[in-house]
Coordinates of C-alpha atoms in Angstrom, one line a residue:
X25 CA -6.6 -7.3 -51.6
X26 CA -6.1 -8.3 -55.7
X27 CA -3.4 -11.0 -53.7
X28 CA -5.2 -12.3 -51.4
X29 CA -8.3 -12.5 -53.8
X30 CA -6.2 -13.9 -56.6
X31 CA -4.6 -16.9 -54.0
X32 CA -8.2 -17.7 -52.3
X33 CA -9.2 -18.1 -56.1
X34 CA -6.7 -20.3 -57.7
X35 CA -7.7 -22.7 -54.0
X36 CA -10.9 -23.0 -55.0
X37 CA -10.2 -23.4 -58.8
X38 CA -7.8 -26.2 -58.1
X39 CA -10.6 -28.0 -55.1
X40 CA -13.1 -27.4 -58.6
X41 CA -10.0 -29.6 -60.7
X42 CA -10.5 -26.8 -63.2
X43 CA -7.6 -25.5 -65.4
X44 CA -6.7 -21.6 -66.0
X45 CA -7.9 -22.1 -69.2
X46 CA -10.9 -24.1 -68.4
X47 CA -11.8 -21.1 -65.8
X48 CA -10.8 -18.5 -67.8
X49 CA -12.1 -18.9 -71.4
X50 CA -14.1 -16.2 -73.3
X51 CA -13.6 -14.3 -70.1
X52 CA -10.3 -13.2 -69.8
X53 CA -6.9 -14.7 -71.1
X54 CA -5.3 -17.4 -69.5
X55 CA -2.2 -15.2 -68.7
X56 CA -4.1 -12.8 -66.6
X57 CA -5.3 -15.5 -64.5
X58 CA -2.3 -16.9 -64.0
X59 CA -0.4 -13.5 -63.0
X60 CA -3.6 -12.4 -61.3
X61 CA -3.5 -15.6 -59.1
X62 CA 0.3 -14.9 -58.7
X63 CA -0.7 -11.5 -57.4
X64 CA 0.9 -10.1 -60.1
X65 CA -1.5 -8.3 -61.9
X66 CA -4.9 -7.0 -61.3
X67 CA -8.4 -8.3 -62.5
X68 CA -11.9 -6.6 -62.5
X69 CA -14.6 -7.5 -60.6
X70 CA -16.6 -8.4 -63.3
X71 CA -14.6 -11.0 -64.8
X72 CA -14.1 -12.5 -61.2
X73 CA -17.9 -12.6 -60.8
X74 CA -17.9 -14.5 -64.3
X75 CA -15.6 -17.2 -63.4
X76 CA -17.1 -17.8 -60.1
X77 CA -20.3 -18.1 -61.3
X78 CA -18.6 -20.7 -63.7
X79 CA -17.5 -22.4 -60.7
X80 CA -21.0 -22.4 -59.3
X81 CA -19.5 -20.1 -56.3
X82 CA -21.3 -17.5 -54.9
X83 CA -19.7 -14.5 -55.0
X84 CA -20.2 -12.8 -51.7
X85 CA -19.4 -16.3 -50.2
X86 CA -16.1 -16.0 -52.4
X87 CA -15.5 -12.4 -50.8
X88 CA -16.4 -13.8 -47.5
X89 CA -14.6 -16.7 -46.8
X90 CA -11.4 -14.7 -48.5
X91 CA -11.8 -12.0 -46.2
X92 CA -12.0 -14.1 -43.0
X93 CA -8.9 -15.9 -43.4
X94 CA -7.2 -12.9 -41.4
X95 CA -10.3 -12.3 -39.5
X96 CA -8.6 -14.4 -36.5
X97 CA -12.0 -16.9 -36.2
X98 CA -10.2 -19.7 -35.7
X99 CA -8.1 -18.0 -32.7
X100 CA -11.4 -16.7 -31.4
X101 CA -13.0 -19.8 -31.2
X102 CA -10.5 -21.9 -29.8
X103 CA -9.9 -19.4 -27.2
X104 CA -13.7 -19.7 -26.1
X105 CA -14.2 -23.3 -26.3
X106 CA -11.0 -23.6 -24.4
X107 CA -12.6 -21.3 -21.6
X108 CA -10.0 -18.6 -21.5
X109 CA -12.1 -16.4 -20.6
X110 CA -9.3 -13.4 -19.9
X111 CA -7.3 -14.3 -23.2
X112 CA -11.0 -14.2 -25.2
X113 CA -11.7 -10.2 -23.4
X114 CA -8.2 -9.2 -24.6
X115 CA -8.9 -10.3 -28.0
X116 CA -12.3 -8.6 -28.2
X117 CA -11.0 -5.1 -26.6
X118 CA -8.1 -5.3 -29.1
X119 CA -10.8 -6.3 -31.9
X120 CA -13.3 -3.4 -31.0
X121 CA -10.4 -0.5 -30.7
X122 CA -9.6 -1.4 -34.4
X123 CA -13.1 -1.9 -35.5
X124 CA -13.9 1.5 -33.7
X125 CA -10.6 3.0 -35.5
X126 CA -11.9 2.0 -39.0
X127 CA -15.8 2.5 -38.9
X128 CA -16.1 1.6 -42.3
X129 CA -14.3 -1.9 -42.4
X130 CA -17.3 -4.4 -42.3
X131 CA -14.7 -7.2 -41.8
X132 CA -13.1 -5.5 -38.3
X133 CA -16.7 -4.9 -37.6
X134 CA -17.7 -8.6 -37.8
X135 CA -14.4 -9.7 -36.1
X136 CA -15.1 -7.6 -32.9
X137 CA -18.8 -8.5 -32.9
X138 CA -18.2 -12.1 -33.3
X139 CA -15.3 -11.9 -30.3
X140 CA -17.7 -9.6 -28.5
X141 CA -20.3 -11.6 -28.7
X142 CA -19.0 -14.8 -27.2
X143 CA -17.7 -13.0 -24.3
X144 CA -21.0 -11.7 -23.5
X145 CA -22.2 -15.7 -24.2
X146 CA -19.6 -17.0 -21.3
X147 CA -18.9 -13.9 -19.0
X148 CA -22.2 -11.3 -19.4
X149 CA -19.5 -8.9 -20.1
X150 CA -20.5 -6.7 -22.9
X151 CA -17.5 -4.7 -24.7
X152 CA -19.8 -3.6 -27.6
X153 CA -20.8 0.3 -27.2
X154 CA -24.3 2.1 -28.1
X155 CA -22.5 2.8 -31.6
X156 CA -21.2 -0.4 -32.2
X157 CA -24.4 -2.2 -31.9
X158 CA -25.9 0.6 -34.5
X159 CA -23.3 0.0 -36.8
X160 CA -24.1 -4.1 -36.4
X161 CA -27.4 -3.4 -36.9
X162 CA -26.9 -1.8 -40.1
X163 CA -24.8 -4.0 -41.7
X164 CA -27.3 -7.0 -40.9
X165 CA -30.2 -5.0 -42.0
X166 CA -28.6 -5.2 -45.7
X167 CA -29.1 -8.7 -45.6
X168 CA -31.2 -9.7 -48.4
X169 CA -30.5 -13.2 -49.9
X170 CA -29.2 -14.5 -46.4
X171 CA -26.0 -16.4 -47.9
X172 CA -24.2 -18.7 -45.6
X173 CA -22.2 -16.1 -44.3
X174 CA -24.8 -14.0 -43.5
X175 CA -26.4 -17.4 -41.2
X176 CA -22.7 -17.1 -40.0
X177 CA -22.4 -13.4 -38.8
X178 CA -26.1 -13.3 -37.6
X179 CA -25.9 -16.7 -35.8
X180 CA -22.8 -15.4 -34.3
X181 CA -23.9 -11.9 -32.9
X182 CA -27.1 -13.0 -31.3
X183 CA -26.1 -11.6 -27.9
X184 CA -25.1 -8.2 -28.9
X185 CA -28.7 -7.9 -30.5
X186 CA -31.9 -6.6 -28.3
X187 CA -35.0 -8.8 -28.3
X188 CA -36.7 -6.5 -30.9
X189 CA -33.7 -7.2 -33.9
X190 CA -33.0 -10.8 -33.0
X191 CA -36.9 -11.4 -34.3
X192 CA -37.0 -9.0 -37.2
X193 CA -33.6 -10.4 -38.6
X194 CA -35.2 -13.7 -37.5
X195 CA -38.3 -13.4 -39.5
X196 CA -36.7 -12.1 -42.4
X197 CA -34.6 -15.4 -42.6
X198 CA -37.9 -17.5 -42.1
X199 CA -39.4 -15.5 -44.8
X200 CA -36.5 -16.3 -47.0
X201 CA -36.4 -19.7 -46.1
X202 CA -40.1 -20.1 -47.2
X203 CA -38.6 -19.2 -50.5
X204 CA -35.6 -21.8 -50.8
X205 CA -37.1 -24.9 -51.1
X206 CA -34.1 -26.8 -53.3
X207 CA -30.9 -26.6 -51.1
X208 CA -31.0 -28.5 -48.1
X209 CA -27.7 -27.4 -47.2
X210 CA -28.6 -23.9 -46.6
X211 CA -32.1 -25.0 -45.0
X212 CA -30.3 -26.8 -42.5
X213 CA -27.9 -24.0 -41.4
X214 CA -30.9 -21.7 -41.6
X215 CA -33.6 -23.8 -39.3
X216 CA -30.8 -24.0 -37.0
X217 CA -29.8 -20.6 -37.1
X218 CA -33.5 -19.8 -36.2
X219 CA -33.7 -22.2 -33.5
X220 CA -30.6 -20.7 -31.9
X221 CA -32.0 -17.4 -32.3
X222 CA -35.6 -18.5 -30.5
X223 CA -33.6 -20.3 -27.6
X224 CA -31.4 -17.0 -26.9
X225 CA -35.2 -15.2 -27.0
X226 CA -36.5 -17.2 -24.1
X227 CA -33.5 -15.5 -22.0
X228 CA -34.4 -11.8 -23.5
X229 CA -37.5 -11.6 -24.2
X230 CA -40.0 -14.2 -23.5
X231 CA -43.2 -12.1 -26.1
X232 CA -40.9 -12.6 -29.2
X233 CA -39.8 -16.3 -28.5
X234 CA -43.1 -17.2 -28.5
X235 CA -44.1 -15.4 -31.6
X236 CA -41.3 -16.9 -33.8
X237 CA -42.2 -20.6 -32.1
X238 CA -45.6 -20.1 -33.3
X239 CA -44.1 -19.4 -36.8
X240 CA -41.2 -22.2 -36.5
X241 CA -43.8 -24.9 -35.2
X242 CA -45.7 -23.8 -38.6
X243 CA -43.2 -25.0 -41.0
X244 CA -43.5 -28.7 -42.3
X245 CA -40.4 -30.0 -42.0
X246 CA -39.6 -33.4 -43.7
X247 CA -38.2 -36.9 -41.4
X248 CA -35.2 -35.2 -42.8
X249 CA -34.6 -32.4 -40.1
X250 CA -35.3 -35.0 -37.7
X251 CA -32.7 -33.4 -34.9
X252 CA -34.2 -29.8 -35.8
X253 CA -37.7 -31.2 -35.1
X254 CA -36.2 -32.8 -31.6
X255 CA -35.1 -29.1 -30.6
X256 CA -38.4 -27.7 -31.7
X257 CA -39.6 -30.2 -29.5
X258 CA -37.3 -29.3 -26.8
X259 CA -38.3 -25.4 -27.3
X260 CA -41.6 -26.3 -26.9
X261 CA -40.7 -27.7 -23.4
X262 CA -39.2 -24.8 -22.3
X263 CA -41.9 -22.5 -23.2
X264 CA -44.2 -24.9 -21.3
X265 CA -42.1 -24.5 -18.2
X266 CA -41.6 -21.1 -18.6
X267 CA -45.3 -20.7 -17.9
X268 CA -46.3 -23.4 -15.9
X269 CA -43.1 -23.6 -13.8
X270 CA -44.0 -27.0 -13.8
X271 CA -40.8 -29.0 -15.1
X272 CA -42.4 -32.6 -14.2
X273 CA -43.6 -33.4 -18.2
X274 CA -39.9 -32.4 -20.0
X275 CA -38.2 -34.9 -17.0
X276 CA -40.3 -37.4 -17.0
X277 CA -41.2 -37.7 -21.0
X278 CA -38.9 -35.5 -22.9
X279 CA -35.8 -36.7 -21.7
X280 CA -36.2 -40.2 -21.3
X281 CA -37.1 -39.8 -25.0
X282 CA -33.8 -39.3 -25.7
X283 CA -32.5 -41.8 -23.7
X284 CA -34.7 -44.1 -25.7
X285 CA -33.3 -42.9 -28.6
X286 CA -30.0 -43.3 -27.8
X287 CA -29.1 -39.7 -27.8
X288 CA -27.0 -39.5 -24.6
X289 CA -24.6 -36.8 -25.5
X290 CA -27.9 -34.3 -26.9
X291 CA -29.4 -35.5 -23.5
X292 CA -26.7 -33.9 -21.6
X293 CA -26.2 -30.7 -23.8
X294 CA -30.1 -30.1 -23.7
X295 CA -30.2 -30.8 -19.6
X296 CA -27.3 -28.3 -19.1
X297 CA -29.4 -25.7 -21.0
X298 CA -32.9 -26.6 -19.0
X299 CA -31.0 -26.0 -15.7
X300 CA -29.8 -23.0 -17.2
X301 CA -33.3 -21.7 -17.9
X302 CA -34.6 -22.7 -14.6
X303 CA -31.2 -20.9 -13.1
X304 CA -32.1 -17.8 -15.3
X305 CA -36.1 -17.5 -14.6
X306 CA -35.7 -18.5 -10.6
X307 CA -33.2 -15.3 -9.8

């Protein structure tokens, strides 16, 4: 793991255009960065915290991203977006039998989730156990700080979750949003993390969507979220119908909006998910 740490490190030092001695001084000696980037030689974690906070990189993000280079995402995703639905089931049986082998590996555990998780998204086939979902639910109950990777893994496990979790983990976020008012970055990936979760509510359990819109529609969000506020908007829709069963204002108002403003492809990804709804709430 020193190796793999060491190589994902001397990648971002070099992205930074920061020399070994540039990252290393007053910390630890030139050499040992050099041999520890080598994977020659080992370096303590708090020296490695040092220089990443140098870098202005956060160091479970560091840990993260390092880790999921042999996590396999890439093969996961492009399975599911490819539709291979049988290819994507192998992959998350084989994923889960290791995970399930190696309890303690929060990596394996996140792989198989992940995979898991979009199989359950395309085929309602759920793979993930009774245990496995405790053990999911643990590790995201440690989130505290909600770093992008922890956006990531929740935003990615959503359908493993019961109605109950996806809120709490989603409040916690909104509470911690409250809180980060100077990155618009992370606000960003967090609104839409939280609108992703409130969609995937209407499906599971109608009480808690409608508790987190009320708290969603309470944030003042800035001209700057302008295509968050547009599926705020298009939340609100569905909750409408939902009740009324009356899909007349979202056809005859909400979409043409759209069209209006030139937002033809979002048109057609927010239609395929209202006939989805009416599909899911007509059975």
């Amino acid at each position: 793991m020193n190796i793999k740490f060491g190589e994902k490190f001397k990648q971002i030092r070099k992205q930074k255009g920061m020399s070994l001695d540039a990252a290393s001084r007053d910390i630890t000696s030139k050499s040992s960065l050099y041999y520890w980037e080598k994977g020659q030689a080992n370096m303590s974690f708090e020296k490695v915290i040092a220089m990443l906070e140098r870098m202005r990189i956060k160091p479970s993000e560091f840990v993260t991203d390092s880790l999921s280079d042999n996590l396999d995402f890439k093969e996961i995703a492009t399975t599911y977006y490819h539709g291979n639905d049988q290819r994507l089931k192998e992959l998350a049986t084989v994923y889960l039998k290791s995970s399930q082998q190696n309890p303690y590996d929060r990596a394996l555990l996140l792989r198989a989730a992940i995979a898991c998780n979009l199989l359950k998204a395309d085929t309602e086939i759920n793979l993930f156990t009774p245990k496995d979902l405790s053990r999911l639910e643990e590790l995201l109950s440690e989130i505290e700080d909600w770093y992008y990777e922890d956006l990531f893994n929740f935003g990615n496990t959503l359908f493993l979750l019961p109605g109950k979790r996806v809120f709490g983990f989603a409040h916690s976020l909104l509470v911690k949003y409250q809180e980060n008012d100077n990155d618009y970055q992370w606000q960003h990936a967090a609104i839409a993390t939280l609108i992703n979760a409130n969609s995937l509510l209407l499906y599971t359990d109608f009480h808690y969507a409608q508790e987190l819109y009320s708290e969603l529609k309470a944030l003042k969000l800035s001209d700057n979220f302008a295509y968050e506020k547009i599926r705020l908007k298009f939340l609100d829709e569905l909750i409408l119908f939902i009740k009324t069963k009356d899909d007349s204002r979202i056809n005859e108002a909400f979409f043409p909006m759209l069209d209006y403003l030139n937002f033809h492809q979002l048109k057609l990804s927010l239609q395929n998910t209202f006939s989805q709804l009416k599909q899911s709430y007509n059975r």
